[in-house]
PDB file of N, CA and C in Angstrom:
ATOM      1  N   MET J   1      32.962  24.375  13.372  1.00  0.00           N
ATOM      2  CA  MET J   1      32.046  24.569  12.274  1.00  0.00           C
ATOM      3  C   MET J   1      32.792  24.798  10.963  1.00  0.00           C
ATOM      4  N   LYS J   2      34.004  25.326  11.037  1.00  0.00           N
ATOM      5  CA  LYS J   2      34.700  25.629   9.789  1.00  0.00           C
ATOM      6  C   LYS J   2      35.250  24.378   9.108  1.00  0.00           C
ATOM      7  N   PHE J   3      35.249  23.237   9.804  1.00  0.00           N
ATOM      8  CA  PHE J   3      35.736  22.002   9.198  1.00  0.00           C
ATOM      9  C   PHE J   3      34.651  21.265   8.417  1.00  0.00           C
ATOM     10  N   ILE J   4      33.392  21.672   8.585  1.00  0.00           N
ATOM     11  CA  ILE J   4      32.282  21.033   7.878  1.00  0.00           C
ATOM     12  C   ILE J   4      32.050  21.788   6.572  1.00  0.00           C
ATOM     13  N   PRO J   5      32.170  21.091   5.422  1.00  0.00           N
ATOM     14  CA  PRO J   5      31.938  21.789   4.154  1.00  0.00           C
ATOM     15  C   PRO J   5      30.461  22.176   3.997  1.00  0.00           C
ATOM     16  N   PRO J   6      30.188  23.341   3.419  1.00  0.00           N
ATOM     17  CA  PRO J   6      28.796  23.781   3.252  1.00  0.00           C
ATOM     18  C   PRO J   6      27.979  22.837   2.365  1.00  0.00           C
ATOM     19  N   GLY J   7      28.634  22.179   1.419  1.00  0.00           N
ATOM     20  CA  GLY J   7      27.921  21.248   0.553  1.00  0.00           C
ATOM     21  C   GLY J   7      27.353  20.066   1.323  1.00  0.00           C
ATOM     22  N   LEU J   8      28.024  19.651   2.382  1.00  0.00           N
ATOM     23  CA  LEU J   8      27.538  18.549   3.206  1.00  0.00           C
ATOM     24  C   LEU J   8      26.269  18.947   3.956  1.00  0.00           C
ATOM     25  N   ILE J   9      26.245  20.163   4.471  1.00  0.00           N
ATOM     26  CA  ILE J   9      25.061  20.650   5.173  1.00  0.00           C
ATOM     27  C   ILE J   9      23.886  20.753   4.219  1.00  0.00           C
ATOM     28  N   VAL J  10      24.125  21.295   3.015  1.00  0.00           N
ATOM     29  CA  VAL J  10      23.061  21.414   2.008  1.00  0.00           C
ATOM     30  C   VAL J  10      22.577  20.032   1.598  1.00  0.00           C
ATOM     31  N   ALA J  11      23.482  19.092   1.405  1.00  0.00           N
ATOM     32  CA  ALA J  11      23.099  17.738   1.003  1.00  0.00           C
ATOM     33  C   ALA J  11      22.260  17.053   2.080  1.00  0.00           C
ATOM     34  N   ILE J  12      22.639  17.203   3.337  1.00  0.00           N
ATOM     35  CA  ILE J  12      21.867  16.593   4.426  1.00  0.00           C
ATOM     36  C   ILE J  12      20.467  17.192   4.501  1.00  0.00           C
ATOM     37  N   LEU J  13      20.368  18.501   4.365  1.00  0.00           N
ATOM     38  CA  LEU J  13      19.049  19.138   4.377  1.00  0.00           C
ATOM     39  C   LEU J  13      18.202  18.684   3.189  1.00  0.00           C
ATOM     40  N   LEU J  14      18.814  18.564   2.019  1.00  0.00           N
ATOM     41  CA  LEU J  14      18.075  18.099   0.850  1.00  0.00           C
ATOM     42  C   LEU J  14      17.633  16.644   1.000  1.00  0.00           C
ATOM     43  N   ILE J  15      18.478  15.805   1.593  1.00  0.00           N
ATOM     44  CA  ILE J  15      18.100  14.403   1.832  1.00  0.00           C
ATOM     45  C   ILE J  15      16.887  14.345   2.747  1.00  0.00           C
ATOM     46  N   LEU J  16      16.887  15.133   3.813  1.00  0.00           N
ATOM     47  CA  LEU J  16      15.751  15.140   4.730  1.00  0.00           C
ATOM     48  C   LEU J  16      14.480  15.658   4.056  1.00  0.00           C
ATOM     49  N   ILE J  17      14.602  16.702   3.252  1.00  0.00           N
ATOM     50  CA  ILE J  17      13.430  17.270   2.578  1.00  0.00           C
ATOM     51  C   ILE J  17      12.867  16.295   1.553  1.00  0.00           C
ATOM     52  N   VAL J  18      13.734  15.734   0.700  1.00  0.00           N
ATOM     53  CA  VAL J  18      13.271  14.818  -0.346  1.00  0.00           C
ATOM     54  C   VAL J  18      12.704  13.539   0.261  1.00  0.00           C
ATOM     55  N   SER J  19      13.301  13.035   1.331  1.00  0.00           N
ATOM     56  CA  SER J  19      12.764  11.817   1.950  1.00  0.00           C
ATOM     57  C   SER J  19      11.388  12.073   2.552  1.00  0.00           C
ATOM     58  N   GLN J  20      11.184  13.227   3.141  1.00  0.00           N
ATOM     59  CA  GLN J  20       9.861  13.559   3.665  1.00  0.00           C
ATOM     60  C   GLN J  20       8.831  13.677   2.542  1.00  0.00           C
ATOM     61  N   LEU J  21       9.221  14.275   1.416  1.00  0.00           N
ATOM     62  CA  LEU J  21       8.307  14.388   0.281  1.00  0.00           C
ATOM     63  C   LEU J  21       7.980  13.018  -0.301  1.00  0.00           C
ATOM     64  N   CYS J  22       8.970  12.145  -0.394  1.00  0.00           N
ATOM     65  CA  CYS J  22       8.724  10.780  -0.884  1.00  0.00           C
ATOM     66  C   CYS J  22       7.808  10.024   0.067  1.00  0.00           C
ATOM     67  N   PHE J  23       8.028  10.178   1.359  1.00  0.00           N
ATOM     68  CA  PHE J  23       7.197   9.490   2.346  1.00  0.00           C
ATOM     69  C   PHE J  23       5.750   9.979   2.279  1.00  0.00           C
ATOM     70  N   ALA J  24       5.575  11.270   2.029  1.00  0.00           N
ATOM     71  CA  ALA J  24       4.234  11.842   2.034  1.00  0.00           C
ATOM     72  C   ALA J  24       3.475  11.598   0.732  1.00  0.00           C
ATOM     73  N   PHE J  25       4.157  11.624  -0.408  1.00  0.00           N
ATOM     74  CA  PHE J  25       3.435  11.658  -1.669  1.00  0.00           C
ATOM     75  C   PHE J  25       3.532  10.412  -2.536  1.00  0.00           C
ATOM     76  N   LEU J  26       4.491   9.538  -2.307  1.00  0.00           N
ATOM     77  CA  LEU J  26       4.569   8.337  -3.146  1.00  0.00           C
ATOM     78  C   LEU J  26       3.538   7.318  -2.682  1.00  0.00           C
ATOM     79  N   PRO J  27       2.864   6.683  -3.625  1.00  0.00           N
ATOM     80  CA  PRO J  27       1.738   5.809  -3.266  1.00  0.00           C
ATOM     81  C   PRO J  27       2.134   4.383  -2.898  1.00  0.00           C
ATOM     82  N   TYR J  28       2.854   4.210  -1.823  1.00  0.00           N
ATOM     83  CA  TYR J  28       3.189   2.867  -1.353  1.00  0.00           C
ATOM     84  C   TYR J  28       2.437   2.607  -0.062  1.00  0.00           C
ATOM     85  N   ARG J  29       1.948   1.413   0.110  1.00  0.00           N
ATOM     86  CA  ARG J  29       1.228   1.064   1.328  1.00  0.00           C
ATOM     87  C   ARG J  29       2.196   0.592   2.397  1.00  0.00           C
ATOM     88  N   ARG J  30       1.854   0.841   3.632  1.00  0.00           N
ATOM     89  CA  ARG J  30       2.566   0.316   4.803  1.00  0.00           C
ATOM     90  C   ARG J  30       4.078   0.405   4.680  1.00  0.00           C
ATOM     91  N   ARG J  31       4.597   1.550   4.819  1.00  0.00           N
ATOM     92  CA  ARG J  31       6.040   1.706   4.727  1.00  0.00           C
ATOM     93  C   ARG J  31       6.543   2.489   5.928  1.00  0.00           C
ATOM     94  N   ALA J  32       7.761   2.241   6.262  1.00  0.00           N
ATOM     95  CA  ALA J  32       8.405   2.953   7.368  1.00  0.00           C
ATOM     96  C   ALA J  32       9.259   4.074   6.791  1.00  0.00           C
ATOM     97  N   TYR J  33       9.562   5.049   7.615  1.00  0.00           N
ATOM     98  CA  TYR J  33      10.321   6.204   7.144  1.00  0.00           C
ATOM     99  C   TYR J  33      11.809   5.896   6.976  1.00  0.00           C
ATOM    100  N   VAL J  34      12.356   5.056   7.836  1.00  0.00           N
ATOM    101  CA  VAL J  34      13.810   4.800   7.817  1.00  0.00           C
ATOM    102  C   VAL J  34      14.268   4.207   6.474  1.00  0.00           C
ATOM    103  N   PRO J  35      13.590   3.210   5.902  1.00  0.00           N
ATOM    104  CA  PRO J  35      14.035   2.721   4.587  1.00  0.00           C
ATOM    105  C   PRO J  35      13.938   3.783   3.488  1.00  0.00           C
ATOM    106  N   ILE J  36      12.941   4.634   3.563  1.00  0.00           N
ATOM    107  CA  ILE J  36      12.822   5.706   2.571  1.00  0.00           C
ATOM    108  C   ILE J  36      13.969   6.699   2.737  1.00  0.00           C
ATOM    109  N   LEU J  37      14.305   7.008   3.968  1.00  0.00           N
ATOM    110  CA  LEU J  37      15.436   7.902   4.230  1.00  0.00           C
ATOM    111  C   LEU J  37      16.738   7.280   3.731  1.00  0.00           C
ATOM    112  N   LEU J  38      16.905   5.977   3.952  1.00  0.00           N
ATOM    113  CA  LEU J  38      18.105   5.282   3.496  1.00  0.00           C
ATOM    114  C   LEU J  38      18.216   5.286   1.972  1.00  0.00           C
ATOM    115  N   MET J  39      17.120   5.003   1.282  1.00  0.00           N
ATOM    116  CA  MET J  39      17.141   5.005  -0.185  1.00  0.00           C
ATOM    117  C   MET J  39      17.383   6.409  -0.741  1.00  0.00           C
ATOM    118  N   THR J  40      16.841   7.423  -0.065  1.00  0.00           N
ATOM    119  CA  THR J  40      17.082   8.803  -0.490  1.00  0.00           C
ATOM    120  C   THR J  40      18.556   9.163  -0.310  1.00  0.00           C
ATOM    121  N   ALA J  41      19.151   8.754   0.809  1.00  0.00           N
ATOM    122  CA  ALA J  41      20.574   9.027   1.033  1.00  0.00           C
ATOM    123  C   ALA J  41      21.435   8.297   0.004  1.00  0.00           C
ATOM    124  N   LEU J  42      21.070   7.051  -0.327  1.00  0.00           N
ATOM    125  CA  LEU J  42      21.814   6.330  -1.375  1.00  0.00           C
ATOM    126  C   LEU J  42      21.667   7.014  -2.724  1.00  0.00           C
ATOM    127  N   GLY J  43      20.477   7.526  -3.010  1.00  0.00           N
ATOM    128  CA  GLY J  43      20.261   8.261  -4.259  1.00  0.00           C
ATOM    129  C   GLY J  43      21.109   9.516  -4.334  1.00  0.00           C
ATOM    130  N   PHE J  44      21.209  10.226  -3.222  1.00  0.00           N
ATOM    131  CA  PHE J  44      22.046  11.426  -3.217  1.00  0.00           C
ATOM    132  C   PHE J  44      23.521  11.057  -3.315  1.00  0.00           C
ATOM    133  N   GLY J  45      23.895   9.928  -2.716  1.00  0.00           N
ATOM    134  CA  GLY J  45      25.278   9.460  -2.873  1.00  0.00           C
ATOM    135  C   GLY J  45      25.583   9.117  -4.321  1.00  0.00           C
ATOM    136  N   ALA J  46      24.641   8.473  -5.008  1.00  0.00           N
ATOM    137  CA  ALA J  46      24.821   8.165  -6.433  1.00  0.00           C
ATOM    138  C   ALA J  46      24.880   9.447  -7.255  1.00  0.00           C
ATOM    139  N   GLY J  47      24.119  10.447  -6.854  1.00  0.00           N
ATOM    140  CA  GLY J  47      24.181  11.742  -7.545  1.00  0.00           C
ATOM    141  C   GLY J  47      25.523  12.421  -7.365  1.00  0.00           C
ATOM    142  N   GLN J  48      26.109  12.280  -6.185  1.00  0.00           N
ATOM    143  CA  GLN J  48      27.436  12.851  -5.962  1.00  0.00           C
ATOM    144  C   GLN J  48      28.502  12.091  -6.749  1.00  0.00           C
ATOM    145  N   LEU J  49      28.315  10.774  -6.863  1.00  0.00           N
ATOM    146  CA  LEU J  49      29.220   9.975  -7.697  1.00  0.00           C
ATOM    147  C   LEU J  49      29.105  10.406  -9.159  1.00  0.00           C
ATOM    148  N   TRP J  50      27.887  10.671  -9.587  1.00  0.00           N
ATOM    149  CA  TRP J  50      27.631  11.173 -10.944  1.00  0.00           C
ATOM    150  C   TRP J  50      28.434  12.451 -11.174  1.00  0.00           C
ATOM    151  N   ASP J  51      28.409  13.353 -10.207  1.00  0.00           N
ATOM    152  CA  ASP J  51      29.150  14.612 -10.317  1.00  0.00           C
ATOM    153  C   ASP J  51      30.655  14.366 -10.266  1.00  0.00           C
ATOM    154  N   PHE J  52      31.092  13.423  -9.434  1.00  0.00           N
ATOM    155  CA  PHE J  52      32.520  13.099  -9.324  1.00  0.00           C
ATOM    156  C   PHE J  52      33.062  12.573 -10.650  1.00  0.00           C
ATOM    157  N   LEU J  53      32.227  11.823 -11.372  1.00  0.00           N
ATOM    158  CA  LEU J  53      32.653  11.297 -12.675  1.00  0.00           C
ATOM    159  C   LEU J  53      32.684  12.365 -13.761  1.00  0.00           C
ATOM    160  N   GLY J  54      32.182  13.549 -13.458  1.00  0.00           N
ATOM    161  CA  GLY J  54      32.247  14.656 -14.397  1.00  0.00           C
ATOM    162  C   GLY J  54      31.091  14.699 -15.374  1.00  0.00           C
ATOM    163  N   LEU J  55      30.041  13.985 -15.104  1.00  0.00           N
ATOM    164  CA  LEU J  55      28.870  14.003 -15.973  1.00  0.00           C
ATOM    165  C   LEU J  55      28.063  15.273 -15.711  1.00  0.00           C
ATOM    166  N   PRO J  56      27.254  15.717 -16.673  1.00  0.00           N
ATOM    167  CA  PRO J  56      26.518  16.976 -16.488  1.00  0.00           C
ATOM    168  C   PRO J  56      25.552  16.896 -15.303  1.00  0.00           C
ATOM    169  N   ALA J  57      25.465  18.002 -14.577  1.00  0.00           N
ATOM    170  CA  ALA J  57      24.635  18.010 -13.377  1.00  0.00           C
ATOM    171  C   ALA J  57      24.139  19.422 -13.096  1.00  0.00           C
ATOM    172  N   ALA J  58      23.099  19.505 -12.302  1.00  0.00           N
ATOM    173  CA  ALA J  58      22.605  20.786 -11.797  1.00  0.00           C
ATOM    174  C   ALA J  58      22.991  20.867 -10.325  1.00  0.00           C
ATOM    175  N   ARG J  59      23.603  21.961  -9.938  1.00  0.00           N
ATOM    176  CA  ARG J  59      24.127  22.081  -8.584  1.00  0.00           C
ATOM    177  C   ARG J  59      23.351  23.117  -7.781  1.00  0.00           C
ATOM    178  N   LEU J  60      23.349  22.891  -6.480  1.00  0.00           N
ATOM    179  CA  LEU J  60      22.863  23.878  -5.518  1.00  0.00           C
ATOM    180  C   LEU J  60      24.000  24.049  -4.529  1.00  0.00           C
ATOM    181  N   GLY J  61      24.792  25.079  -4.708  1.00  0.00           N
ATOM    182  CA  GLY J  61      26.020  25.238  -3.925  1.00  0.00           C
ATOM    183  C   GLY J  61      27.000  24.155  -4.338  1.00  0.00           C
ATOM    184  N   GLN J  62      27.493  23.386  -3.379  1.00  0.00           N
ATOM    185  CA  GLN J  62      28.402  22.287  -3.683  1.00  0.00           C
ATOM    186  C   GLN J  62      27.666  20.968  -3.865  1.00  0.00           C
ATOM    187  N   ALA J  63      26.368  20.954  -3.630  1.00  0.00           N
ATOM    188  CA  ALA J  63      25.602  19.712  -3.712  1.00  0.00           C
ATOM    189  C   ALA J  63      25.028  19.541  -5.113  1.00  0.00           C
ATOM    190  N   ASN J  64      25.136  18.343  -5.626  1.00  0.00           N
ATOM    191  CA  ASN J  64      24.586  17.996  -6.918  1.00  0.00           C
ATOM    192  C   ASN J  64      23.112  17.653  -6.724  1.00  0.00           C
ATOM    193  N   VAL J  65      22.212  18.326  -7.453  1.00  0.00           N
ATOM    194  CA  VAL J  65      20.795  18.194  -7.149  1.00  0.00           C
ATOM    195  C   VAL J  65      20.039  17.316  -8.133  1.00  0.00           C
ATOM    196  N   LEU J  66      20.117  17.621  -9.411  1.00  0.00           N
ATOM    197  CA  LEU J  66      19.233  16.959 -10.377  1.00  0.00           C
ATOM    198  C   LEU J  66      19.441  15.448 -10.465  1.00  0.00           C
ATOM    199  N   PRO J  67      20.634  14.937 -10.722  1.00  0.00           N
ATOM    200  CA  PRO J  67      20.776  13.475 -10.747  1.00  0.00           C
ATOM    201  C   PRO J  67      20.517  12.845  -9.382  1.00  0.00           C
ATOM    202  N   ALA J  68      20.839  13.554  -8.309  1.00  0.00           N
ATOM    203  CA  ALA J  68      20.626  13.001  -6.971  1.00  0.00           C
ATOM    204  C   ALA J  68      19.142  12.781  -6.706  1.00  0.00           C
ATOM    205  N   ILE J  69      18.303  13.735  -7.051  1.00  0.00           N
ATOM    206  CA  ILE J  69      16.860  13.573  -6.849  1.00  0.00           C
ATOM    207  C   ILE J  69      16.309  12.478  -7.744  1.00  0.00           C
ATOM    208  N   LEU J  70      16.799  12.395  -8.984  1.00  0.00           N
ATOM    209  CA  LEU J  70      16.335  11.330  -9.884  1.00  0.00           C
ATOM    210  C   LEU J  70      16.724   9.947  -9.356  1.00  0.00           C
ATOM    211  N   PHE J  71      17.958   9.790  -8.895  1.00  0.00           N
ATOM    212  CA  PHE J  71      18.388   8.507  -8.325  1.00  0.00           C
ATOM    213  C   PHE J  71      17.584   8.181  -7.064  1.00  0.00           C
ATOM    214  N   ALA J  72      17.319   9.187  -6.230  1.00  0.00           N
ATOM    215  CA  ALA J  72      16.545   8.956  -5.009  1.00  0.00           C
ATOM    216  C   ALA J  72      15.138   8.478  -5.344  1.00  0.00           C
ATOM    217  N   LEU J  73      14.514   9.065  -6.354  1.00  0.00           N
ATOM    218  CA  LEU J  73      13.172   8.638  -6.752  1.00  0.00           C
ATOM    219  C   LEU J  73      13.183   7.241  -7.369  1.00  0.00           C
ATOM    220  N   LEU J  74      14.217   6.941  -8.144  1.00  0.00           N
ATOM    221  CA  LEU J  74      14.288   5.622  -8.763  1.00  0.00           C
ATOM    222  C   LEU J  74      14.543   4.510  -7.739  1.00  0.00           C
ATOM    223  N   LEU J  75      15.193   4.819  -6.637  1.00  0.00           N
ATOM    224  CA  LEU J  75      15.490   3.817  -5.619  1.00  0.00           C
ATOM    225  C   LEU J  75      14.351   3.606  -4.623  1.00  0.00           C
ATOM    226  N   GLN J  76      13.332   4.450  -4.628  1.00  0.00           N
ATOM    227  CA  GLN J  76      12.269   4.334  -3.631  1.00  0.00           C
ATOM    228  C   GLN J  76      11.523   3.002  -3.659  1.00  0.00           C
ATOM    229  N   PRO J  77      11.254   2.377  -4.819  1.00  0.00           N
ATOM    230  CA  PRO J  77      10.583   1.062  -4.764  1.00  0.00           C
ATOM    231  C   PRO J  77      11.394  -0.011  -4.031  1.00  0.00           C
ATOM    232  N   LEU J  78      12.703   0.172  -3.910  1.00  0.00           N
ATOM    233  CA  LEU J  78      13.531  -0.811  -3.208  1.00  0.00           C
ATOM    234  C   LEU J  78      13.478  -0.656  -1.688  1.00  0.00           C
ATOM    235  N   ALA J  79      12.823   0.391  -1.204  1.00  0.00           N
ATOM    236  CA  ALA J  79      12.764   0.638   0.245  1.00  0.00           C
ATOM    237  C   ALA J  79      12.017  -0.473   0.968  1.00  0.00           C
ATOM    238  N   ARG J  80      11.120  -1.151   0.294  1.00  0.00           N
ATOM    239  CA  ARG J  80      10.358  -2.202   0.977  1.00  0.00           C
ATOM    240  C   ARG J  80      11.213  -3.429   1.270  1.00  0.00           C
ATOM    241  N   PHE J  81      12.374  -3.557   0.644  1.00  0.00           N
ATOM    242  CA  PHE J  81      13.249  -4.691   0.867  1.00  0.00           C
ATOM    243  C   PHE J  81      14.286  -4.446   1.958  1.00  0.00           C
ATOM    244  N   VAL J  82      14.320  -3.248   2.510  1.00  0.00           N
ATOM    245  CA  VAL J  82      15.279  -2.920   3.562  1.00  0.00           C
ATOM    246  C   VAL J  82      14.753  -3.497   4.878  1.00  0.00           C
ATOM    247  N   PRO J  83      15.526  -4.373   5.526  1.00  0.00           N
ATOM    248  CA  PRO J  83      15.055  -4.940   6.794  1.00  0.00           C
ATOM    249  C   PRO J  83      15.103  -3.881   7.897  1.00  0.00           C
ATOM    250  N   LEU J  84      14.069  -3.876   8.712  1.00  0.00           N
ATOM    251  CA  LEU J  84      14.017  -2.931   9.821  1.00  0.00           C
ATOM    252  C   LEU J  84      14.585  -3.583  11.069  1.00  0.00           C
ATOM    253  N   PRO J  85      15.398  -2.875  11.836  1.00  0.00           N
ATOM    254  CA  PRO J  85      15.942  -3.459  13.065  1.00  0.00           C
ATOM    255  C   PRO J  85      14.843  -3.642  14.101  1.00  0.00           C
ATOM    256  N   GLY J  86      14.925  -4.735  14.838  1.00  0.00           N
ATOM    257  CA  GLY J  86      13.973  -4.982  15.904  1.00  0.00           C
ATOM    258  C   GLY J  86      12.695  -5.659  15.461  1.00  0.00           C
ATOM    259  N   ARG J  87      12.568  -5.962  14.203  1.00  0.00           N
ATOM    260  CA  ARG J  87      11.372  -6.644  13.728  1.00  0.00           C
ATOM    261  C   ARG J  87      11.713  -8.093  13.441  1.00  0.00           C
ATOM    262  N   GLU J  88      10.943  -8.957  14.020  1.00  0.00           N
ATOM    263  CA  GLU J  88      11.116 -10.389  13.787  1.00  0.00           C
ATOM    264  C   GLU J  88      10.334 -10.783  12.541  1.00  0.00           C
ATOM    265  N   PRO J  89      10.853 -11.709  11.756  1.00  0.00           N
ATOM    266  CA  PRO J  89      10.058 -12.180  10.626  1.00  0.00           C
ATOM    267  C   PRO J  89       8.803 -12.887  11.121  1.00  0.00           C
ATOM    268  N   LYS J  90       7.722 -12.666  10.405  1.00  0.00           N
ATOM    269  CA  LYS J  90       6.460 -13.274  10.812  1.00  0.00           C
ATOM    270  C   LYS J  90       6.465 -14.759  10.492  1.00  0.00           C
ATOM    271  N   GLU J  91       6.046 -15.534  11.457  1.00  0.00           N
ATOM    272  CA  GLU J  91       5.938 -16.972  11.253  1.00  0.00           C
ATOM    273  C   GLU J  91       4.495 -17.296  10.920  1.00  0.00           C
ATOM    274  N   PRO J  92       4.263 -18.332  10.156  1.00  0.00           N
ATOM    275  CA  PRO J  92       2.877 -18.677   9.835  1.00  0.00           C
ATOM    276  C   PRO J  92       2.129 -19.103  11.098  1.00  0.00           C
ATOM    277  N   ALA J  93       0.857 -18.760  11.140  1.00  0.00           N
ATOM    278  CA  ALA J  93       0.036 -19.110  12.299  1.00  0.00           C
ATOM    279  C   ALA J  93      -0.207 -20.615  12.325  1.00  0.00           C
ATOM    280  N   GLU J  94      -0.222 -21.154  13.533  1.00  0.00           N
ATOM    281  CA  GLU J  94      -0.467 -22.585  13.663  1.00  0.00           C
ATOM    282  C   GLU J  94      -1.918 -22.875  13.313  1.00  0.00           C
ATOM    283  N   ASP J  95      -2.172 -24.060  12.807  1.00  0.00           N
ATOM    284  CA  ASP J  95      -3.541 -24.443  12.471  1.00  0.00           C
ATOM    285  C   ASP J  95      -4.345 -24.601  13.747  1.00  0.00           C
ATOM    286  N   ARG J  96      -5.448 -23.939  13.787  1.00  0.00           N
ATOM    287  CA  ARG J  96      -6.332 -24.046  14.945  1.00  0.00           C
ATOM    288  C   ARG J  96      -7.420 -25.063  14.629  1.00  0.00           C
ATOM    289  N   PRO J  97      -7.823 -25.821  15.616  1.00  0.00           N
ATOM    290  CA  PRO J  97      -8.919 -26.778  15.348  1.00  0.00           C
ATOM    291  C   PRO J  97     -10.204 -26.016  15.045  1.00  0.00           C
ATOM    292  N   ASN J  98     -10.924 -26.526  14.092  1.00  0.00           N
ATOM    293  CA  ASN J  98     -12.166 -25.886  13.673  1.00  0.00           C
ATOM    294  C   ASN J  98     -13.246 -26.172  14.720  1.00  0.00           C
ATOM    295  N   ALA J  99     -13.953 -25.160  15.160  1.00  0.00           N
ATOM    296  CA  ALA J  99     -14.959 -25.303  16.220  1.00  0.00           C
ATOM    297  C   ALA J  99     -16.213 -26.004  15.716  1.00  0.00           C
ATOM    298  N   HIS J 100     -16.406 -26.029  14.403  1.00  0.00           N
ATOM    299  CA  HIS J 100     -17.631 -26.611  13.841  1.00  0.00           C
ATOM    300  C   HIS J 100     -17.535 -28.117  13.639  1.00  0.00           C
ATOM    301  N   THR J 101     -16.400 -28.718  13.738  1.00  0.00           N
ATOM    302  CA  THR J 101     -16.281 -30.156  13.491  1.00  0.00           C
ATOM    303  C   THR J 101     -16.345 -30.975  14.729  1.00  0.00           C
TER     304      THR J 101
END
């Protein structure tokens, strides 16, 4: 346990909390949780990069919070473009003969 930095634990918990809030409250139709979680994690990674570059930030322990949450929210519309594993692309339905003709 002493090899895991506390900032990593805080960041993981914040990613899970923010992704759940985005999944619950953002008004997107028919979405899966995994792409939202992925976009939230990318947003937090961009927030950490923001802090690494030395730009102003709000911190919670070792985790950078304010830019990370903003990046996570800005990336949420891109979650619909994340391919889900195990899903086949839908093929168009074949034309069925019309029963009335």
